[in-house]
Coordinates of C-alpha atoms in Angstrom, one line a residue:
M1 CA 20.3 224.5 193.4
K2 CA 19.0 225.5 189.9
I3 CA 21.4 226.9 187.0
R4 CA 19.6 227.8 183.4
L5 CA 21.3 227.0 180.5
K6 CA 21.3 227.5 176.7
I7 CA 21.3 225.0 173.5
D8 CA 21.7 226.1 170.1
T9 CA 19.5 224.4 169.0
Q10 CA 20.7 223.2 166.0
W11 CA 23.3 221.0 167.8
I12 CA 19.3 219.5 169.6
Q13 CA 18.3 219.0 166.1
L14 CA 21.9 217.0 165.2
E15 CA 21.8 215.6 168.1
E16 CA 17.8 213.7 168.0
K17 CA 19.2 212.3 164.5
S18 CA 22.2 211.0 165.4
M19 CA 20.9 209.5 168.7
D20 CA 19.8 206.6 167.7
R21 CA 22.9 205.8 165.3
I22 CA 25.1 205.9 167.8
R23 CA 22.5 203.8 170.7
K24 CA 22.4 201.4 168.0
S25 CA 26.0 202.3 168.5
Y26 CA 26.0 201.7 172.2
E27 CA 23.8 198.7 173.0
S28 CA 25.8 196.1 170.5
W29 CA 29.2 197.4 172.7
E30 CA 27.1 196.8 175.3
S31 CA 26.5 193.2 174.4
E32 CA 29.1 192.2 172.6
T33 CA 31.2 193.5 176.0
L34 CA 28.6 191.1 178.5
R35 CA 29.0 188.0 175.3
K36 CA 33.3 188.5 176.5
A37 CA 32.5 188.2 180.1
R38 CA 30.1 184.5 180.0
D39 CA 32.4 183.6 177.5
A40 CA 35.5 183.9 180.1
K41 CA 36.8 180.8 181.0
D42 CA 38.4 182.5 184.0
L43 CA 39.3 185.3 186.5
R44 CA 42.3 186.0 184.3
G45 CA 40.0 186.2 180.9
L46 CA 38.1 188.5 182.6
R47 CA 40.3 190.6 183.6
E48 CA 41.6 191.0 180.3
I49 CA 38.5 191.6 179.8
F50 CA 38.4 195.6 181.4
Y51 CA 41.8 195.9 180.2
Q52 CA 40.9 196.2 177.2
L53 CA 38.2 198.2 177.3
G54 CA 40.3 200.7 178.6
D55 CA 40.4 203.4 182.0
R56 CA 37.0 204.9 180.3
W57 CA 34.2 202.1 179.7
E58 CA 32.7 203.3 183.2
W59 CA 32.5 206.9 181.8
D60 CA 31.5 205.1 178.5
Q61 CA 29.0 202.8 180.0
A62 CA 26.9 205.2 182.2
T63 CA 27.0 208.1 180.0
G64 CA 25.5 205.6 177.0
A65 CA 22.9 204.2 179.1
W66 CA 21.6 208.2 180.0
L67 CA 22.1 208.5 176.2
S68 CA 20.2 205.7 175.5
S69 CA 17.2 207.1 177.7
G70 CA 17.8 210.4 178.1
E71 CA 16.2 213.3 176.5
P72 CA 18.9 214.9 173.9
L73 CA 21.8 217.3 175.9
D74 CA 19.8 215.2 179.0
A75 CA 22.7 217.8 182.1
V76 CA 23.1 218.3 184.9
G77 CA 25.7 221.1 187.1
L78 CA 28.1 220.5 189.5
I79 CA 30.4 223.0 191.2
L80 CA 34.0 222.0 192.7
S81 CA 35.6 225.3 194.9
M82 CA 39.2 225.5 195.4
P83 CA 42.2 227.8 196.5
G84 CA 42.9 231.0 194.1
L85 CA 46.8 231.5 193.6
D86 CA 47.3 234.4 195.5
D87 CA 46.1 234.7 199.5
G88 CA 42.2 235.5 200.0
K89 CA 41.2 234.3 196.8
E90 CA 38.7 231.3 195.5
R91 CA 38.0 230.0 193.1
Y92 CA 34.6 228.7 191.6
V93 CA 34.8 225.7 188.6
I94 CA 31.5 225.2 187.6
Y95 CA 31.1 222.2 185.4
T96 CA 27.9 220.7 183.9
V97 CA 27.7 217.1 182.5
M98 CA 26.0 216.7 179.5
A99 CA 24.5 213.3 177.3
Y100 CA 25.6 214.6 174.2
S101 CA 27.1 211.5 171.5
K102 CA 29.4 213.8 169.6
G103 CA 27.3 212.4 167.0
L104 CA 30.3 214.4 164.3
T105 CA 32.7 211.1 164.8
Q106 CA 30.6 209.2 162.7
K107 CA 31.1 206.1 165.6
F108 CA 31.0 205.4 169.4
D109 CA 33.4 207.2 171.6
H110 CA 33.8 208.9 174.5
L111 CA 29.7 209.0 175.3
G112 CA 29.1 212.5 177.7
D113 CA 30.6 216.1 177.9
K114 CA 32.4 218.0 180.7
E115 CA 32.9 221.5 179.4
R116 CA 33.6 224.0 182.8
V117 CA 33.1 228.1 184.2
I118 CA 36.2 229.7 186.6
V119 CA 34.7 231.8 188.8
E120 CA 37.6 233.8 191.3
I121 CA 36.8 235.6 194.2
D122 CA 39.1 237.9 195.8
K123 CA 37.9 237.9 200.1
K124 CA 39.1 240.7 200.6
T125 CA 38.0 243.6 198.3
G126 CA 34.8 241.4 197.0
D127 CA 35.9 241.4 193.6
M128 CA 34.9 238.7 190.8
I129 CA 36.1 237.9 187.3
C130 CA 35.0 234.5 185.9
W131 CA 37.1 232.9 182.5
S132 CA 34.2 230.7 179.8
T133 CA 35.4 228.0 177.5
T134 CA 35.9 229.4 174.2
G135 CA 36.3 226.1 172.7
H136 CA 37.9 222.6 173.0
G137 CA 38.6 223.0 176.8
A138 CA 40.8 226.1 176.1
M139 CA 39.8 230.0 178.4
D140 CA 39.1 233.4 177.4
L141 CA 42.6 234.7 177.1
F142 CA 41.3 237.7 179.1
P143 CA 38.5 237.4 182.0
T144 CA 35.6 238.7 182.4
S145 CA 34.3 241.6 185.7
L146 CA 30.8 239.5 188.0
N147 CA 31.7 243.1 190.1
A148 CA 27.8 244.1 189.7
F149 CA 27.0 241.5 191.4
K150 CA 26.6 241.2 194.6
D151 CA 27.5 237.7 195.5
F152 CA 28.4 234.7 193.8
Q153 CA 25.0 233.2 194.8
D154 CA 23.7 236.1 192.4
V155 CA 26.0 234.9 189.8
L156 CA 24.6 231.9 190.5
N157 CA 20.6 233.0 189.8
S158 CA 21.1 235.6 187.9
C159 CA 23.0 234.5 184.8
D160 CA 23.1 231.0 182.8
L161 CA 25.5 229.4 180.9
V162 CA 25.4 229.3 177.2
A163 CA 26.9 225.7 175.8
Q164 CA 27.9 225.4 172.1
P165 CA 28.4 221.0 172.4
G166 CA 29.9 220.6 168.9
D167 CA 32.4 222.7 170.3
H168 CA 33.0 222.2 173.7
A169 CA 32.1 225.4 174.6
L170 CA 30.9 227.1 177.9
R171 CA 29.7 230.3 178.2
L172 CA 29.1 232.3 180.8
E173 CA 25.9 235.1 180.3
I174 CA 25.7 237.9 182.5
P175 CA 22.6 240.2 181.9
K176 CA 23.0 243.5 179.5
G177 CA 22.0 245.2 182.8
K178 CA 25.0 243.8 185.1
R179 CA 27.4 244.8 182.3
E180 CA 30.5 246.6 183.3
F181 CA 32.1 249.0 181.2
P182 CA 33.6 248.3 178.7
Y183 CA 31.8 245.5 177.1
L184 CA 32.2 245.4 174.1
I185 CA 33.5 242.0 174.1
E186 CA 29.5 241.0 175.4
I187 CA 29.0 243.1 172.1
L188 CA 30.6 240.6 169.4
W189 CA 29.1 237.8 171.3
E190 CA 25.7 238.7 171.0
M191 CA 26.6 239.3 167.3
A192 CA 28.3 236.4 166.3
V193 CA 25.1 234.1 167.9
G194 CA 23.1 235.7 165.6
R195 CA 19.7 235.5 165.3
R196 CA 19.3 231.0 166.3
D197 CA 16.9 229.6 168.7
F198 CA 18.4 228.9 171.5
I199 CA 16.2 226.2 173.9
H200 CA 16.0 227.0 177.4
K201 CA 16.6 225.0 180.4
E202 CA 17.1 224.2 184.1
I203 CA 19.3 222.4 184.6
D204 CA 19.9 221.3 188.8
L205 CA 23.3 221.9 190.3
L206 CA 25.1 220.6 193.1
T207 CA 27.0 223.3 194.3
N208 CA 30.7 223.3 196.4
S209 CA 29.3 222.6 199.8
D210 CA 26.6 219.6 198.3
I211 CA 29.5 217.8 196.8
E212 CA 32.5 218.9 200.2
N213 CA 29.6 218.1 203.1
N214 CA 27.3 216.2 201.6
L215 CA 29.0 213.9 199.2
D216 CA 32.4 213.9 201.3
F217 CA 33.9 215.1 198.2
N218 CA 36.5 217.6 199.9
F219 CA 38.9 219.3 196.9
H220 CA 39.4 222.0 197.9
R221 CA 41.3 220.4 200.7
Y222 CA 43.6 218.6 198.4
T223 CA 44.5 221.4 195.5
K224 CA 45.0 223.7 198.6
A225 CA 47.2 221.0 199.6
V226 CA 49.0 221.7 196.2
I227 CA 49.1 225.4 196.6
R228 CA 51.4 225.5 200.2
L229 CA 53.8 222.8 198.8
E230 CA 54.6 225.4 195.3
R231 CA 54.5 228.2 198.3
A232 CA 57.0 226.1 200.9
W233 CA 58.9 225.5 197.4
K234 CA 58.7 229.1 195.6
D235 CA 59.9 230.6 199.9
L236 CA 62.7 227.4 200.5
K237 CA 64.4 228.0 197.4
Q238 CA 64.9 231.9 197.7
N239 CA 66.1 231.1 200.9
L240 CA 68.2 228.8 200.0
L241 CA 69.8 230.7 197.0
E242 CA 70.3 234.3 199.8
S243 CA 71.5 232.0 202.9
A244 CA 74.0 230.8 199.9
K245 CA 75.7 234.1 199.4
E246 CA 76.1 233.9 204.0
A247 CA 77.4 229.9 204.1
V248 CA 80.6 231.4 205.4
V249 CA 78.6 233.1 208.2
D250 CA 76.4 231.0 208.7
E251 CA 78.3 227.9 208.2
I252 CA 76.1 225.8 206.4
T253 CA 78.4 223.3 205.0
P254 CA 78.2 222.3 201.6
K255 CA 76.4 218.5 202.2
I256 CA 73.9 220.7 204.0
E257 CA 73.5 222.6 200.6
K258 CA 73.8 220.2 198.1
Q259 CA 71.5 217.7 200.6
N260 CA 69.2 220.7 200.7
K261 CA 69.5 221.6 196.7
Q262 CA 68.3 217.8 195.4
S263 CA 65.4 217.9 198.1
L264 CA 64.2 221.2 197.0
R265 CA 64.9 219.3 193.2
I266 CA 62.5 215.9 193.1
I267 CA 59.4 218.5 194.9
E268 CA 60.5 220.9 191.3
G269 CA 59.7 217.4 189.8
L270 CA 56.3 216.8 191.5
L271 CA 54.8 219.6 191.0
H272 CA 55.7 219.2 187.4
I273 CA 53.6 216.5 188.1
L274 CA 50.7 217.9 190.1
W275 CA 50.4 220.7 187.8
F276 CA 50.4 218.1 184.2
R277 CA 49.1 215.1 185.3
P278 CA 45.2 214.2 186.1
P279 CA 45.0 213.6 190.2
A280 CA 44.2 209.2 189.6
S281 CA 47.8 209.6 188.6
Q282 CA 50.1 211.1 190.7
L283 CA 49.6 209.4 194.2
K284 CA 52.0 207.0 193.1
S285 CA 54.7 210.4 192.4
V286 CA 53.5 212.0 195.6
K287 CA 54.2 208.6 197.7
K288 CA 57.3 208.1 196.3
A289 CA 58.8 211.4 196.9
L290 CA 57.3 211.5 200.7
E291 CA 58.7 208.1 200.6
T292 CA 62.4 209.7 199.8
L293 CA 62.9 212.4 202.1
S294 CA 61.0 210.7 205.9
N295 CA 63.8 208.1 205.1
V296 CA 66.6 210.5 205.0
S297 CA 69.0 210.0 208.0
H298 CA 69.6 213.9 209.2
P299 CA 66.6 215.4 208.1
T300 CA 67.3 219.3 207.5
S301 CA 64.9 221.8 208.4
V302 CA 64.0 223.1 204.7
E303 CA 62.9 218.2 204.2
Q304 CA 61.0 218.5 207.3
T305 CA 58.1 221.5 206.3
L306 CA 58.9 219.7 203.0
V307 CA 57.8 216.1 204.6
E308 CA 55.2 218.1 206.3
C309 CA 53.7 219.5 203.1
L310 CA 53.6 216.5 201.4
G311 CA 52.2 214.2 204.2
E312 CA 49.1 216.8 204.4
L313 CA 48.9 216.5 200.6
S314 CA 49.2 212.6 200.3
V315 CA 46.3 211.7 202.7
A316 CA 43.7 215.0 200.5
L317 CA 44.7 213.5 197.7
N318 CA 43.9 209.2 198.1
D319 CA 41.3 210.5 200.2
V320 CA 39.1 212.3 197.2
L321 CA 40.7 209.3 194.6
E322 CA 39.3 207.2 197.4
R323 CA 35.7 208.9 197.7
A324 CA 35.4 209.2 193.9
E325 CA 36.0 205.5 193.9
Y326 CA 33.4 204.7 196.1
L327 CA 30.6 206.8 195.2
K328 CA 31.2 204.9 191.5
W329 CA 31.0 202.3 192.8
K330 CA 27.7 203.2 195.3
S331 CA 25.9 204.4 192.1
V332 CA 25.8 200.9 191.3
I333 CA 26.1 198.3 194.1
D334 CA 23.8 200.2 196.0
K335 CA 21.3 202.1 193.8
K336 CA 18.7 202.8 197.1
G337 CA 21.4 204.3 199.2
Y338 CA 23.4 206.2 196.8
S339 CA 20.3 207.7 195.1
E340 CA 18.5 209.0 198.4
A341 CA 22.1 210.3 199.8
D342 CA 20.8 213.5 200.8
V343 CA 22.6 215.1 198.3
F344 CA 20.0 214.1 196.0
Q345 CA 16.5 215.1 197.9
N346 CA 15.5 218.4 196.4
L347 CA 16.5 217.9 193.3
A348 CA 15.3 215.9 190.0
L349 CA 17.6 213.8 188.7
S350 CA 17.1 210.7 186.5
E351 CA 18.8 207.4 188.4
L352 CA 21.0 207.3 184.8
A353 CA 21.8 211.1 186.1
K354 CA 23.3 210.8 189.4
E355 CA 25.4 207.5 187.8
A356 CA 26.9 209.8 185.0
L357 CA 27.6 212.3 187.6
A358 CA 29.4 209.9 190.4
V359 CA 31.3 208.8 187.0
A360 CA 32.1 212.0 186.3
L361 CA 33.8 213.1 189.5
D362 CA 35.9 210.2 188.9
D363 CA 36.3 211.0 184.7
I364 CA 38.0 214.3 186.2
L365 CA 40.2 212.9 187.9
R366 CA 41.1 210.8 185.6
E367 CA 41.2 213.0 182.4
H368 CA 41.9 216.5 183.1
T369 CA 44.7 218.1 184.7
L370 CA 44.6 220.5 187.5
S371 CA 45.9 223.0 185.3
Y372 CA 42.5 222.2 183.0
I373 CA 40.3 221.5 186.1
G374 CA 40.6 225.4 187.7
Y375 CA 44.2 226.8 187.3
P376 CA 44.1 228.1 183.5
E377 CA 47.7 229.9 184.1
R378 CA 49.8 227.1 184.5
A379 CA 49.1 226.0 181.9
T380 CA 51.7 224.8 179.3
I381 CA 53.2 226.3 176.9
K382 CA 51.0 224.0 174.3
K383 CA 48.6 224.4 175.8
K384 CA 48.9 228.6 176.1
I385 CA 49.4 228.5 172.6
M386 CA 46.4 226.5 171.7
R387 CA 44.6 228.9 174.3
I388 CA 46.0 232.2 172.3
L389 CA 45.0 230.7 169.2
F390 CA 41.2 229.2 170.3
G391 CA 40.7 232.8 172.4
T392 CA 41.9 235.1 169.1
A393 CA 40.2 233.0 166.5
V394 CA 36.6 231.7 167.5
L395 CA 35.1 234.4 168.0
P396 CA 36.0 236.0 164.3
L397 CA 35.1 232.8 163.5
R398 CA 31.4 233.3 164.9
L399 CA 31.5 236.2 163.5
L400 CA 31.0 235.5 159.9
S401 CA 29.4 232.5 160.4
T402 CA 26.7 234.9 161.9
F403 CA 27.4 237.8 158.9
W404 CA 27.6 234.8 156.0
E405 CA 23.8 233.6 157.6
R406 CA 22.5 236.6 157.1
L407 CA 23.5 237.2 154.0
K408 CA 22.1 234.1 152.5
L409 CA 18.7 235.0 154.4
R410 CA 18.8 238.3 153.0
F411 CA 20.7 237.5 149.4
P412 CA 18.7 234.1 148.6
F413 CA 20.7 232.3 145.9
Q414 CA 17.9 231.5 143.2
K415 CA 19.0 227.5 140.3
S416 CA 19.4 229.8 136.8
T417 CA 16.9 228.1 134.0
D418 CA 17.8 228.0 130.9
T419 CA 14.5 229.9 129.5
S420 CA 16.1 229.8 125.2
E421 CA 15.4 225.8 125.5
T422 CA 12.6 225.5 126.9
S423 CA 8.6 226.9 126.7
N424 CA 6.9 229.4 129.0
S425 CA 5.2 226.6 130.7
D426 CA 8.6 224.2 131.9
T427 CA 10.5 228.7 132.8
E428 CA 7.8 228.5 135.8
M429 CA 7.9 224.7 136.9
H430 CA 11.6 224.8 136.8
I431 CA 11.2 227.6 139.2
D432 CA 8.9 226.2 141.0
E433 CA 10.8 223.7 142.1
S434 CA 13.7 225.4 142.8
T435 CA 11.6 228.0 144.7
D436 CA 10.1 224.2 146.8
E437 CA 14.2 223.4 146.6
F438 CA 15.3 226.2 148.4
S439 CA 12.7 226.5 151.2
S440 CA 13.1 223.5 152.1

C-alpha cells in the first residue's frame, strides 16, 4: 500500500547540495574497501577487513548505493506489529527508511535514516492513540488520540507522515476534521511549521501482514514472548513473597525458597538485557539462562514455568534473527528471486530500495532496543530524561524559529550607508547592491 509523506523543502535542498559530496566519499570508501579485499593474501586477512568495517558496514553499503543513484530523500515504509503491555492491546510501529546522507556531519558515516511512529489500539474498546518522534529518537511525552478514525487502516489512509530528517523526527499529522478536542498541540505544531514549503510524495509501505506472511519475519512472536516472560516473572515473584509469609503452613523449605529466588534473579537480569539491548545482542544471554534453569536437578514449579517461557523466547528470537540475516543475504546473492517475491509485486520500489529494506530490518535488530522500537515506557532513566527534554523543548524552539523567520520577512534588515562621505549616485548604487544582496 501507499502512505503520504511530507518533507520540508529545506531538507530536500540541503540534501541535493550534500549528495554529490557524500556520494564521492561513499565511492572512495567503496573503492578503498574493494582494493583492500583484492590485496588480502588469505582468509585471515579478508576477515580482518570485515572486522575493520564494523557491524554496520552492510547498512552503509546498501543505503550508500541507494543514495548514489536515487532521488534525494527517497524513502520506503514498513510496519512492525507487537502486543501492548496491557492485555487486549496491540501496537504498530510505522518505520520510514530513508536514503539520507546526513550532510551536516561533513563526513561519510551511517548513510540512511530510520524513524518511527507508534500506534496503540485497544482491541476491547477500539480506542487508538499514537506517539510521534519529536527529535533524535525521543517520543512524545503524551500520546495523541486517534479515536476519530474508524480503524488503523483509516489512519494510514487519512494521515500524513511529516519527516524532519535533520532532526531525526517523524510525526503523524492528523487532518483538521479528525482532531479531537482539546487539540492545542496540533495547533501549536501548525504554528511551528509556519509557512514552510513541503514536498508531498507517496511512498510504498509494507504492512505488518506483508512482513509476517510474505517475508516470514515474525517480530510479533518475539515481542510477545518477551512480555510473557516478564509477566510470568512478576506473577511468580509476587506469589513467592506471599508464600514466604505462609512458609510454615505450606512447608516450603528454605532450600526451595532460596532456589526460587535465585532463578527469579536470573530472569530479572535477563529482562534488563531484553529491554535495553538490541535483539541481535540477546540470544547468547537467553540461551545461557535457559540452559542454567533447564539443568537444575530438581526443578520447582517456578523454574518449570520459567523454562517454558524461555524456550518459546529462544525459538522466537533465533527465528527473527536468522530470518533477517537470510533476507539480507538473499537480497544480494539471489537478487532476482528476492526482488520478484510476492511482497514486492504491487510496490514501485527500485532494486536498491528493496535491498535497503532488507538490510534495514537487520539493522533495526542490531541497533535499536525493544524499549526504543515500541515501548518508550520501558526506557532507561537516561532515555526518559532525554524524552522529557525533547518533549518540552523541541516545540517551543520551533515556534521561536518560525516567529523569527516571520519577523525577518516583515521587518527586513538593510545595510546602513554613510551618506556624508558619498555622492547621491554612489548612495543609490549602494542601496541597489544592498537590496540585491538581501533578495538573493
